Coordinates of C-alpha atoms and ligand atoms in Angstrom, one line a residue:
M14 CA -23.4 16.2 -3.9
L15 CA -22.7 18.0 -7.1
T16 CA -21.1 15.9 -9.8
T17 CA -17.6 16.3 -11.1
I18 CA -16.8 16.5 -14.9
E19 CA -15.2 13.1 -14.7
H20 CA -18.4 11.7 -13.3
D21 CA -20.6 13.4 -15.9
L22 CA -18.3 12.1 -18.7
S23 CA -18.0 8.6 -17.2
Q24 CA -21.8 8.4 -17.2
L25 CA -22.1 9.5 -20.8
F26 CA -19.4 7.1 -22.0
G27 CA -20.6 4.3 -19.8
Q28 CA -24.0 4.5 -21.5
A29 CA -22.3 4.5 -24.9
F30 CA -20.3 1.4 -24.0
A31 CA -23.4 -0.3 -22.7
D32 CA -25.3 0.5 -25.9
N33 CA -22.6 -1.4 -27.7
D34 CA -23.1 -4.4 -25.4
L35 CA -19.9 -3.6 -23.5
S36 CA -19.6 -3.0 -19.8
F37 CA -20.7 0.4 -18.5
D38 CA -17.5 0.6 -16.4
F39 CA -15.4 1.0 -19.5
G40 CA -16.8 4.5 -19.7
A41 CA -14.5 5.8 -16.9
T42 CA -12.8 9.0 -17.9
V43 CA -9.8 10.7 -16.3
R44 CA -8.0 14.0 -16.7
C45 CA -5.7 13.9 -19.8
T46 CA -2.1 14.1 -18.8
R47 CA -1.2 16.0 -21.9
P48 CA -3.5 19.1 -22.2
E49 CA -2.7 19.7 -25.8
L50 CA -4.4 16.3 -26.7
G51 CA -7.5 16.8 -24.6
D52 CA -9.0 17.8 -21.3
F53 CA -10.1 14.3 -20.5
Q54 CA -9.6 10.9 -21.9
C55 CA -11.4 7.6 -21.9
N56 CA -9.3 4.5 -22.2
G57 CA -12.1 1.9 -21.9
A58 CA -11.8 0.6 -25.5
M59 CA -8.4 -0.8 -24.8
A60 CA -9.6 -2.5 -21.7
A61 CA -12.6 -3.8 -23.6
A62 CA -10.3 -5.2 -26.3
K63 CA -8.4 -7.2 -23.7
Q64 CA -11.7 -8.8 -22.8
G65 CA -12.4 -9.8 -26.4
A66 CA -14.3 -6.7 -27.7
G67 CA -12.1 -6.8 -30.9
N68 CA -10.1 -4.0 -32.4
P69 CA -9.9 -1.1 -29.8
F70 CA -9.8 1.6 -32.4
V71 CA -13.0 0.3 -34.1
A72 CA -14.6 -0.2 -30.7
A73 CA -13.7 3.4 -29.6
E74 CA -15.2 4.8 -32.9
K75 CA -18.4 2.9 -32.4
V76 CA -18.7 4.2 -28.8
V77 CA -18.1 7.8 -30.0
A78 CA -20.7 7.3 -32.7
S79 CA -23.3 6.2 -30.2
L80 CA -22.8 8.9 -27.7
A81 CA -26.0 10.6 -26.6
D82 CA -26.6 14.2 -27.4
N83 CA -25.0 16.3 -24.7
D84 CA -23.7 19.8 -23.8
I85 CA -20.4 18.6 -22.3
I86 CA -18.3 17.8 -25.3
K87 CA -16.8 20.3 -27.7
N88 CA -14.4 18.1 -29.6
I89 CA -13.6 14.5 -29.5
E90 CA -10.9 12.4 -31.2
V91 CA -10.1 8.7 -31.4
V92 CA -6.4 8.0 -31.6
R93 CA -4.6 4.7 -32.0
P94 CA -4.6 2.2 -30.5
G95 CA -8.0 3.3 -29.1
F96 CA -7.8 6.4 -26.9
I97 CA -10.7 8.7 -26.8
N98 CA -9.6 12.3 -26.2
I99 CA -12.1 14.9 -25.2
F100 CA -12.2 18.6 -25.1
V101 CA -15.1 20.0 -23.1
N102 CA -17.4 22.9 -24.0
E103 CA -16.6 26.3 -22.6
E104 CA -20.1 27.1 -21.7
Y105 CA -20.6 23.8 -19.8
L106 CA -17.4 24.6 -17.9
A107 CA -18.5 28.0 -16.9
N108 CA -21.9 26.7 -15.8
K109 CA -20.2 23.9 -13.8
L110 CA -18.0 26.3 -12.0
T111 CA -20.8 28.7 -11.3
T112 CA -22.8 25.9 -9.7
F113 CA -19.8 24.7 -7.7
S114 CA -18.9 28.1 -6.5
K115 CA -22.4 28.7 -5.2
D116 CA -22.2 25.8 -2.8
K117 CA -20.4 26.4 0.5
T118 CA -18.6 23.0 0.3
F119 CA -18.0 23.1 -3.5
G120 CA -20.4 20.3 -3.8
S121 CA -18.4 18.0 -1.6
A122 CA -20.7 17.6 1.4
E123 CA -23.0 14.6 1.6
D124 CA -25.7 13.7 4.1
L125 CA -23.6 11.6 6.5
S126 CA -25.0 13.1 9.7
S127 CA -26.2 9.7 10.8
T128 CA -22.7 8.4 10.9
K129 CA -20.9 9.4 14.1
V130 CA -17.2 9.7 14.0
M131 CA -15.3 10.0 17.2
I132 CA -11.7 11.3 16.9
D133 CA -9.4 10.6 19.7
F134 CA -6.4 12.9 19.4
G135 CA -4.2 15.2 21.5
G136 CA -3.8 12.7 24.3
P137 CA -1.8 15.1 26.6
N138 CA -0.8 13.8 30.0
V139 CA -1.7 15.5 33.2
A140 CA 1.2 17.3 34.9
K141 CA 3.6 16.8 31.9
S142 CA 4.0 19.7 29.5
M143 CA 3.2 19.0 26.0
H144 CA 6.2 18.3 23.8
V145 CA 7.0 18.0 20.2
G146 CA 5.5 14.5 20.2
H147 CA 2.1 16.1 20.9
L148 CA 2.4 18.4 17.8
R149 CA 1.4 15.9 15.1
T150 CA -1.6 14.4 16.9
A151 CA -2.9 18.0 17.5
I152 CA -2.4 19.2 14.0
I153 CA -3.5 16.0 12.1
G154 CA -6.4 15.3 14.5
D155 CA -7.7 18.8 14.3
S156 CA -7.5 18.9 10.6
L157 CA -9.4 15.6 10.3
Q158 CA -12.1 16.7 12.7
R159 CA -12.6 19.8 10.5
I160 CA -12.6 17.8 7.3
F161 CA -15.0 15.1 8.5
R162 CA -17.4 17.7 9.7
F163 CA -17.2 19.6 6.4
K164 CA -17.9 16.3 4.5
G165 CA -21.1 16.0 6.5
Y166 CA -20.3 13.5 9.3
E167 CA -21.3 14.0 12.9
V168 CA -18.0 14.4 14.6
V169 CA -17.0 14.4 18.3
S170 CA -13.4 15.0 19.2
D171 CA -12.0 13.9 22.5
A172 CA -8.6 14.9 24.1
H173 CA -8.4 11.6 26.0
L174 CA -6.1 13.0 28.7
G175 CA -3.6 10.7 30.3
D176 CA -4.9 11.0 33.8
W177 CA -5.1 7.5 35.3
G178 CA -1.7 5.9 35.1
T179 CA 1.2 5.5 37.6
Q180 CA 2.2 9.2 37.0
M181 CA -0.8 10.1 39.2
G182 CA 0.6 8.0 42.0
M183 CA 4.0 9.6 41.6
L184 CA 2.4 13.1 42.0
I185 CA 0.4 12.1 45.0
E186 CA 3.5 10.6 46.7
G187 CA 5.7 13.5 45.6
L188 CA 3.2 16.0 47.2
K189 CA 2.9 14.0 50.3
K190 CA 6.6 14.2 50.8
R191 CA 6.5 18.0 50.5
Q192 CA 3.3 18.8 52.3
P193 CA 2.5 15.8 54.5
D194 CA -0.1 17.7 56.5
L195 CA -2.5 18.3 53.7
L196 CA -6.1 17.2 54.5
Y197 CA -6.0 14.9 51.4
F198 CA -3.6 12.6 53.1
D199 CA -5.5 12.2 56.3
E200 CA -7.4 8.9 56.0
N201 CA -9.8 9.7 58.8
F202 CA -10.9 13.0 57.3
E203 CA -14.6 12.9 56.4
G204 CA -15.5 16.6 55.6
E205 CA -15.4 18.6 52.4
Y206 CA -12.1 19.1 50.7
P207 CA -11.1 22.7 49.7
K208 CA -12.2 24.0 46.3
E209 CA -8.8 25.7 45.9
S210 CA -6.0 23.6 44.4
P211 CA -3.1 23.1 46.8
V212 CA -0.7 23.0 43.7
T213 CA 0.0 25.1 40.7
I214 CA 1.0 23.7 37.3
Q215 CA 4.6 24.8 38.1
D216 CA 4.5 22.6 41.2
L217 CA 3.3 19.6 39.2
E218 CA 5.9 20.2 36.6
T219 CA 8.6 20.2 39.2
I220 CA 7.2 17.2 41.2
Y221 CA 6.6 15.0 38.3
P222 CA 10.1 14.8 36.7
E223 CA 11.7 14.5 40.2
E224 CA 9.5 11.6 41.3
S225 CA 9.6 9.8 38.0
G226 CA 13.4 10.0 38.1
L227 CA 13.4 8.7 41.6
C228 CA 11.1 5.8 40.8
K229 CA 13.5 4.6 38.1
T230 CA 16.2 3.9 40.6
D231 CA 14.4 3.6 44.0
E232 CA 12.3 0.5 44.1
E233 CA 10.7 1.6 47.4
A234 CA 9.5 4.9 45.9
A235 CA 8.2 3.1 42.8
E236 CA 6.3 0.7 45.0
K237 CA 4.7 3.6 46.9
A238 CA 3.7 5.3 43.7
R239 CA 2.1 2.1 42.4
Q240 CA 0.3 1.7 45.7
A241 CA -1.0 5.3 45.6
T242 CA -2.2 4.8 42.0
L243 CA -4.1 1.7 43.0
E244 CA -5.7 3.5 46.0
L245 CA -6.7 6.3 43.7
Q246 CA -8.2 3.9 41.2
N247 CA -10.0 2.1 44.0
G248 CA -11.6 5.4 45.1
R249 CA -9.8 6.7 48.2
P250 CA -11.6 10.0 48.7
G251 CA -8.6 12.2 49.5
Y252 CA -6.7 11.0 46.5
R253 CA -9.6 11.4 44.2
A254 CA -10.1 15.0 45.4
L255 CA -6.4 15.7 45.0
W256 CA -6.3 14.1 41.6
K257 CA -9.2 16.3 40.5
H258 CA -7.1 19.4 41.3
F259 CA -4.2 18.0 39.3
V260 CA -6.4 17.4 36.3
E261 CA -8.1 20.9 36.5
V262 CA -4.8 22.7 36.9
S263 CA -3.3 20.8 33.9
I264 CA -6.3 21.4 31.7
A265 CA -6.0 25.2 32.1
T266 CA -2.4 25.1 30.8
L267 CA -3.2 22.7 28.0
K268 CA -6.0 25.0 26.9
R269 CA -3.5 27.8 26.6
D270 CA -1.2 25.7 24.3
Y271 CA -4.0 24.3 22.2
G272 CA -5.5 27.8 22.0
E273 CA -2.3 29.1 20.5
L274 CA -2.4 26.3 17.9
G275 CA -6.1 27.0 17.2
V276 CA -7.0 23.4 18.2
T277 CA -10.2 22.6 20.0
F278 CA -11.9 19.5 21.4
D279 CA -15.6 18.7 22.0
L280 CA -14.8 16.6 25.0
W281 CA -12.0 16.9 27.5
K282 CA -12.4 13.4 28.9
G283 CA -9.6 11.3 30.1
E284 CA -8.5 7.7 30.7
S285 CA -10.2 8.0 34.1
D286 CA -13.6 8.4 32.5
A287 CA -13.4 4.8 31.4
D288 CA -13.3 3.8 35.1
P289 CA -17.1 2.9 35.5
F290 CA -16.9 0.7 32.4
I291 CA -13.9 -1.3 33.5
P292 CA -15.9 -3.8 35.6
L293 CA -18.4 -4.3 32.8
V294 CA -15.6 -5.0 30.3
L295 CA -13.7 -7.3 32.6
K296 CA -16.9 -9.2 33.3
E297 CA -17.7 -9.7 29.7
L298 CA -14.1 -10.7 28.9
E299 CA -14.3 -13.3 31.6
E300 CA -17.7 -14.6 30.7
K301 CA -16.6 -15.0 27.1
N302 CA -13.4 -16.8 28.2
I303 CA -11.3 -14.2 26.5
S304 CA -9.2 -13.1 29.5
V305 CA -7.0 -15.5 31.4
K306 CA -5.1 -15.4 34.7
D307 CA -1.3 -15.4 34.3
Q308 CA 1.0 -15.3 37.3
G309 CA -1.5 -13.2 39.3
A310 CA -2.1 -10.8 36.4
L311 CA -5.2 -10.8 34.1
I312 CA -4.3 -10.8 30.4
V313 CA -5.7 -11.3 27.0
P314 CA -3.4 -13.5 24.8
I315 CA -3.2 -12.1 21.2
T316 CA -3.2 -15.0 18.8
D317 CA -3.7 -15.6 15.1
E318 CA -6.3 -17.9 13.6
E319 CA -4.3 -21.0 14.4
G320 CA -4.0 -20.0 18.1
E321 CA -0.3 -19.0 17.7
K322 CA 0.7 -16.1 19.9
V323 CA 1.6 -13.2 17.6
M324 CA 2.5 -10.5 20.0
P325 CA 2.7 -9.9 23.7
P326 CA -0.7 -10.2 25.6
L327 CA -2.8 -7.2 26.5
I328 CA -2.5 -6.8 30.3
L329 CA -5.8 -5.9 31.9
R330 CA -4.7 -6.0 35.5
K331 CA -1.3 -6.3 37.0
S332 CA -0.8 -8.7 39.9
D333 CA -1.2 -5.8 42.3
G334 CA -4.7 -5.2 40.9
A335 CA -4.0 -1.9 39.1
V336 CA -5.4 -1.4 35.6
M337 CA -3.3 -0.4 32.6
Y338 CA -3.3 1.8 29.6
G339 CA -4.8 -1.0 27.5
T340 CA -7.6 -1.6 30.0
T341 CA -8.7 2.0 29.9
D342 CA -8.5 2.0 26.1
I343 CA -10.8 -1.1 25.9
A344 CA -13.2 0.4 28.4
T345 CA -13.2 3.8 26.6
L346 CA -14.0 2.0 23.3
Y347 CA -16.8 0.2 25.1
E348 CA -18.1 3.5 26.3
R349 CA -17.8 5.1 22.9
I350 CA -19.8 2.3 21.3
H351 CA -22.4 1.7 24.0
E352 CA -22.9 5.2 25.4
D353 CA -21.9 7.5 22.6
K354 CA -23.1 5.2 19.8
A355 CA -20.0 5.9 17.7
D356 CA -19.9 4.3 14.2
I357 CA -16.3 5.1 13.5
V358 CA -13.5 5.8 16.1
L359 CA -10.2 7.2 14.8
Y360 CA -7.2 7.2 17.0
V361 CA -4.8 9.8 15.8
V362 CA -1.8 8.6 17.8
D363 CA 1.9 8.1 17.2
G364 CA 2.9 5.1 15.0
R365 CA 5.1 3.9 17.8
Q366 CA 2.0 2.8 19.6
Q367 CA 1.0 0.4 16.8
Q368 CA 1.4 -2.7 18.9
H369 CA -0.7 -1.2 21.7
F370 CA -3.6 -0.5 19.3
K371 CA -3.2 -3.9 17.7
Q372 CA -3.6 -5.5 21.1
V373 CA -6.6 -3.3 22.0
F374 CA -8.3 -3.8 18.7
A375 CA -7.7 -7.6 18.7
T376 CA -9.3 -7.7 22.2
A377 CA -12.2 -5.6 20.9
D378 CA -12.7 -7.9 18.0
L379 CA -12.9 -10.9 20.3
M380 CA -15.6 -9.1 22.2
G381 CA -17.5 -8.5 18.9
M382 CA -17.1 -4.7 18.9
D383 CA -16.1 -4.9 15.3
K384 CA -19.7 -5.9 14.4
V385 CA -21.0 -2.5 15.4
C386 CA -18.1 -0.1 15.0
T387 CA -15.0 0.6 12.9
Y388 CA -11.9 1.5 14.9
E389 CA -8.7 2.5 13.3
H390 CA -5.3 3.6 14.4
T391 CA -4.8 6.6 12.2
Y392 CA -1.1 6.7 13.0
F393 CA 1.7 9.1 12.1
G394 CA 5.5 9.1 11.8
T395 CA 8.1 10.8 14.0
V396 CA 9.3 14.4 13.8
N397 CA 13.1 14.0 13.5
G398 CA 16.0 16.4 13.9
K399 CA 18.5 16.9 11.1
D400 CA 20.5 14.0 12.6
G401 CA 17.6 11.7 11.8
K402 CA 16.8 11.1 15.5
P403 CA 13.6 12.3 17.2
F404 CA 13.7 16.1 17.4
K405 CA 15.3 17.5 20.6
T406 CA 16.3 20.9 21.9
R407 CA 19.9 22.0 21.3
S408 CA 21.0 20.7 24.6
G409 CA 19.4 17.3 23.9
G410 CA 16.3 17.8 26.1
V411 CA 12.7 17.3 25.2
M412 CA 11.4 20.2 23.1
K413 CA 8.3 21.7 24.8
L414 CA 5.4 22.5 22.4
H415 CA 5.1 26.0 23.8
D416 CA 8.8 26.7 23.1
L417 CA 8.5 25.3 19.6
I418 CA 5.7 27.7 18.8
Q419 CA 7.8 30.6 20.0
M420 CA 10.7 29.4 17.8
A421 CA 8.4 29.3 14.8
K422 CA 7.3 32.9 15.6
D423 CA 10.8 34.2 15.9
E424 CA 11.6 32.6 12.5
A425 CA 8.5 34.1 11.0
R426 CA 9.4 37.6 12.3
K427 CA 12.8 37.2 10.7
K428 CA 11.6 36.0 7.4
L429 CA 8.9 38.7 7.2
A430 CA 11.4 41.4 7.9
E431 CA 13.8 40.0 5.2
S432 CA 11.0 40.0 2.7
N433 CA 9.9 43.5 3.6
F434 CA 6.4 42.3 4.4
G435 CA 4.3 44.6 6.5
V436 CA 7.2 46.9 7.5
D437 CA 4.9 49.9 7.9
F438 CA 2.0 48.1 9.7
D439 CA 1.4 48.8 13.4
E440 CA 2.8 46.5 16.0
A441 CA -0.5 44.7 16.7
E442 CA -0.9 43.7 13.1
K443 CA 2.7 42.7 12.7
E444 CA 2.2 40.4 15.7
E445 CA -0.9 38.9 14.3
I446 CA 0.9 38.3 11.0
A447 CA 3.9 36.7 12.8
H448 CA 1.6 34.4 14.8
K449 CA -0.5 33.3 11.8
V450 CA 2.6 32.8 9.6
A451 CA 4.2 30.7 12.4
I452 CA 1.2 28.5 12.9
S453 CA 0.8 28.0 9.1
T454 CA 4.5 27.1 9.0
L455 CA 4.2 24.3 11.6
K456 CA 0.8 23.0 10.4
F457 CA 1.5 22.9 6.6
A458 CA 5.0 21.4 7.1
D459 CA 3.4 18.6 9.1
L460 CA 0.3 18.0 7.0
R461 CA 1.9 18.2 3.5
N462 CA 3.6 14.7 4.0
F463 CA 1.6 11.5 4.0
R464 CA 1.0 11.2 7.8
I465 CA 2.7 7.8 8.2
K466 CA 6.0 9.1 7.0
D467 CA 8.6 10.6 9.4
Y468 CA 9.9 14.1 8.6
I469 CA 12.8 16.2 9.4
F470 CA 12.1 19.4 11.3
D471 CA 13.7 22.1 9.3
L472 CA 12.2 25.3 10.6
E473 CA 14.1 27.5 8.2
K474 CA 12.9 25.6 5.1
F475 CA 9.3 25.4 6.4
S476 CA 9.2 29.2 6.9
E477 CA 10.2 30.1 3.4
F478 CA 7.7 32.2 1.4
E479 CA 8.6 30.0 -1.7
G480 CA 7.9 26.4 -2.2
K481 CA 5.4 24.1 -0.7
T482 CA 5.0 25.9 2.6
G483 CA 2.3 27.5 4.7
P484 CA 3.7 31.0 4.3
Y485 CA 3.7 30.6 0.5
L486 CA 0.0 29.9 0.6
L487 CA -0.8 32.7 3.0
M488 CA 1.1 35.0 0.7
Q489 CA -0.9 33.9 -2.3
V490 CA -4.2 34.4 -0.4
A491 CA -3.1 37.9 0.6
R492 CA -2.1 38.6 -3.0
I493 CA -5.5 37.7 -4.5
K494 CA -7.1 39.8 -1.8
S495 CA -5.0 42.7 -2.8
I496 CA -6.0 42.3 -6.5
L497 CA -9.6 42.3 -5.5
R498 CA -9.1 45.4 -3.4
K499 CA -7.4 47.2 -6.2
A500 CA -10.2 46.3 -8.5
K501 CA -12.7 47.7 -6.1
E502 CA -10.8 51.0 -6.0
I503 CA -11.3 51.3 -9.8
G504 CA -14.9 50.3 -9.5
A505 CA -14.5 46.7 -10.8
E506 CA -16.3 43.9 -9.0
P507 CA -16.6 40.2 -9.6
G508 CA -19.5 39.4 -11.9
E509 CA -21.0 36.6 -13.9
L510 CA -18.6 33.9 -15.2
L511 CA -18.4 34.0 -19.0
E512 CA -17.2 31.2 -21.3
T513 CA -13.7 30.3 -20.2
S514 CA -10.9 31.3 -22.4
D515 CA -7.7 29.3 -22.8
N516 CA -5.9 31.3 -20.1
E517 CA -8.5 30.3 -17.6
R518 CA -8.9 26.7 -18.5
A519 CA -6.3 25.1 -16.3
L520 CA -7.3 27.1 -13.3
T521 CA -10.9 26.2 -13.8
F522 CA -10.1 22.5 -14.0
K523 CA -8.0 22.8 -10.9
L524 CA -10.8 24.4 -9.0
L525 CA -13.1 21.6 -10.0
E526 CA -10.7 19.1 -8.6
F527 CA -11.3 20.1 -5.0
N528 CA -13.9 17.5 -4.6
S529 CA -11.7 14.5 -5.5
A530 CA -8.9 15.9 -3.3
L531 CA -11.2 16.1 -0.4
N532 CA -12.7 12.7 -0.9
K533 CA -9.3 11.1 -1.0
T534 CA -8.4 13.0 2.2
V535 CA -11.4 11.6 3.9
E536 CA -10.9 8.1 2.5
K537 CA -7.3 7.8 3.5
R538 CA -7.6 10.1 6.6
A539 CA -4.7 12.0 5.1
P540 CA -4.8 15.7 4.7
H541 CA -1.8 15.8 2.5
F542 CA -4.1 15.2 -0.5
L543 CA -5.8 18.5 0.3
C544 CA -2.4 20.2 0.9
E545 CA -1.2 19.1 -2.5
H546 CA -4.4 20.4 -4.1
L547 CA -4.2 23.8 -2.5
Y548 CA -0.6 24.2 -3.4
N549 CA -1.3 23.3 -7.0
L550 CA -4.2 25.6 -7.0
A551 CA -2.1 28.5 -5.7
Q552 CA 0.4 27.9 -8.4
E553 CA -2.2 27.6 -11.1
F554 CA -3.5 31.0 -10.0
S555 CA 0.0 32.5 -10.3
S556 CA 0.4 31.3 -13.9
F557 CA -3.1 32.4 -14.8
Y558 CA -2.4 35.9 -13.3
Q559 CA 0.8 36.1 -15.3
K560 CA -0.9 35.4 -18.6
Q561 CA -4.0 37.4 -17.9
H562 CA -3.8 41.0 -16.8
I563 CA -7.0 41.2 -15.0
L564 CA -7.0 44.9 -14.0
K565 CA -5.9 46.0 -17.5
E566 CA -8.8 44.1 -19.2
A567 CA -10.8 46.7 -21.1
D568 CA -14.0 44.7 -21.6
S569 CA -15.8 45.2 -18.3
A570 CA -17.9 42.0 -18.6
K571 CA -14.8 40.0 -19.2
R572 CA -13.0 41.7 -16.4
A573 CA -15.9 41.0 -14.0
S574 CA -15.7 37.4 -15.1
L575 CA -11.9 37.2 -14.4
L576 CA -12.5 38.8 -11.0
K577 CA -15.1 36.2 -10.3
L578 CA -12.8 33.4 -11.2
S579 CA -10.2 35.0 -8.9
S580 CA -12.6 35.3 -6.0
I581 CA -13.7 31.7 -6.4
C582 CA -10.1 30.7 -6.2
L583 CA -9.6 32.8 -3.1
N584 CA -12.6 31.3 -1.5
Q585 CA -11.4 27.8 -2.2
L586 CA -8.0 28.5 -0.9
E587 CA -9.4 30.0 2.3
V588 CA -11.9 27.2 2.8
G589 CA -9.2 24.6 2.2
L590 CA -6.7 26.2 4.5
E591 CA -9.4 26.4 7.2
L592 CA -9.8 22.7 6.9
L593 CA -6.1 22.4 7.6
G594 CA -6.6 24.6 10.7
I595 CA -4.7 27.5 9.0
E596 CA -6.0 31.0 9.4
T597 CA -5.4 33.5 6.5
L598 CA -4.4 37.2 6.5
E599 CA -6.0 40.2 4.8
R600 CA -2.6 41.5 3.8
M601 CA 1.0 41.1 4.4
Ligands
LIG727 N1 -1.6 9.8 26.6 C1 -1.0 9.0 25.5 C2 0.4 9.4 25.3 O1 0.8 10.5 25.6 C3 -1.8 9.2 24.2 C4 -3.2 8.7 24.3 C5 -3.7 8.3 22.9 N2 -5.1 7.9 22.9 C6 -5.5 6.7 23.3 N3 -6.8 6.4 23.3 N4 -4.7 5.8 23.7 O2 1.2 8.6 24.7

């Protein structure tokens, strides 16, 4: 990992404090909030004074006097009561940036390949179309898998399909009513079941809502669905074969929607894959006296240290014997730890499932899983409509993800036309632009807020080419590309970075902040830190470009250096956006 300027300075000052018999830690330096006073500042002398080091001003002067020879500092000043303000050397800065820019990850990758991170996100349910509730998990989860990989972790993502609950029994019963003669329902059948699915996704999408509606009012139908679910879980061959078709047909449609979003998974496993591990987990829970029988059901009471019940129990088996959402989650975690050897498991799942994960994790802790693995509910808030309630269609129905993407595309086309972008491009390119702008709109609007916050879905605002939006960033990228193209036309190419002038200073510092933005993103599992950095970087480029007319620069070495700075900025924006799952455009 390449070091940041803050790090280099903190080492230098730390040593100087230590040479004065003060703690090395006082040497910590940070960016100066007022650039006219310095690039960086060290406030350690004040902290040292509080711990009895005497007058902070005197201490700061002593520290400065004992600084080792170095090539970092150009100017240094001690101001009352004891601030140390530092300006860094131009040559050091240019060298630092050159080294940073040569590294594919801007010096942020570490050797973490021995740490395996499993990211559970997406979580779509078989036979139900994805809706707006599946948007955030897809966007945040995908961004996190990209970021953790980039940082150097071994990452495995899993869609963890909802394919084992009562909705499966409802589908089976629903189909039985419509086509009772299918082989799958014949209990005496012993041959091979057909390879061809008896249903399409449209069939499933019609059957599911009808059956689920029915089961809400009709106790007999509900009982039948529960029974069918249980038989499926217990391995009835016809049901298993049918269920396989349901899953395969659903996956094909899910892949289409995720494909549009540019979201991929390493594993397309589901709740059902935990099935072989359920007996093992139940046995261990029983042997360790963690599970108890309660009115025919099998549960795990969730208590605090005093044994007080703090929330409802985790239900492992209902009285009819069927396993639940929590059971499959415990068994999946068991599989991830024992089979996959995961060190960290992140569950990028809606914050409204917090209680569920508390129950699951409390049970896992009781089993001692916390000794070998870290598991976290990396939750997120709700997407609300302008009325502050969960986002719905105009008619009040559930907003399908596919329709939402189309809406974003329509808005993108409208905004592009209004701004006169790409009017003379051919249709295929226009379509590509509308698609990428739409996806950037949805993704950036989602990722720019700290994930645990709710946000209001305001497509018009998100699609603006001004402000903290995806389209703004895509436009800035296209703009830098256009500058570099124009330069090429007049024979100017990026060259060696020269000592940075005042106009380039702020942009250079901003570029070098990538590392800390990325580290915070990883640490908090929160891509909004990266969003914030990229937005600020794009703005910093704008003000640099306003002050510095690159193409008019007469000195060719200077011009080559300015172009190099621009291309580093472009590269960082593109790399950063890719980490958010946002594809950029050549022009617009
Ligand atoms: N299928 C679930 C839902 O739609 C989400 C699954 C999340 N992941 C998990 N391991 N529980 O609510």
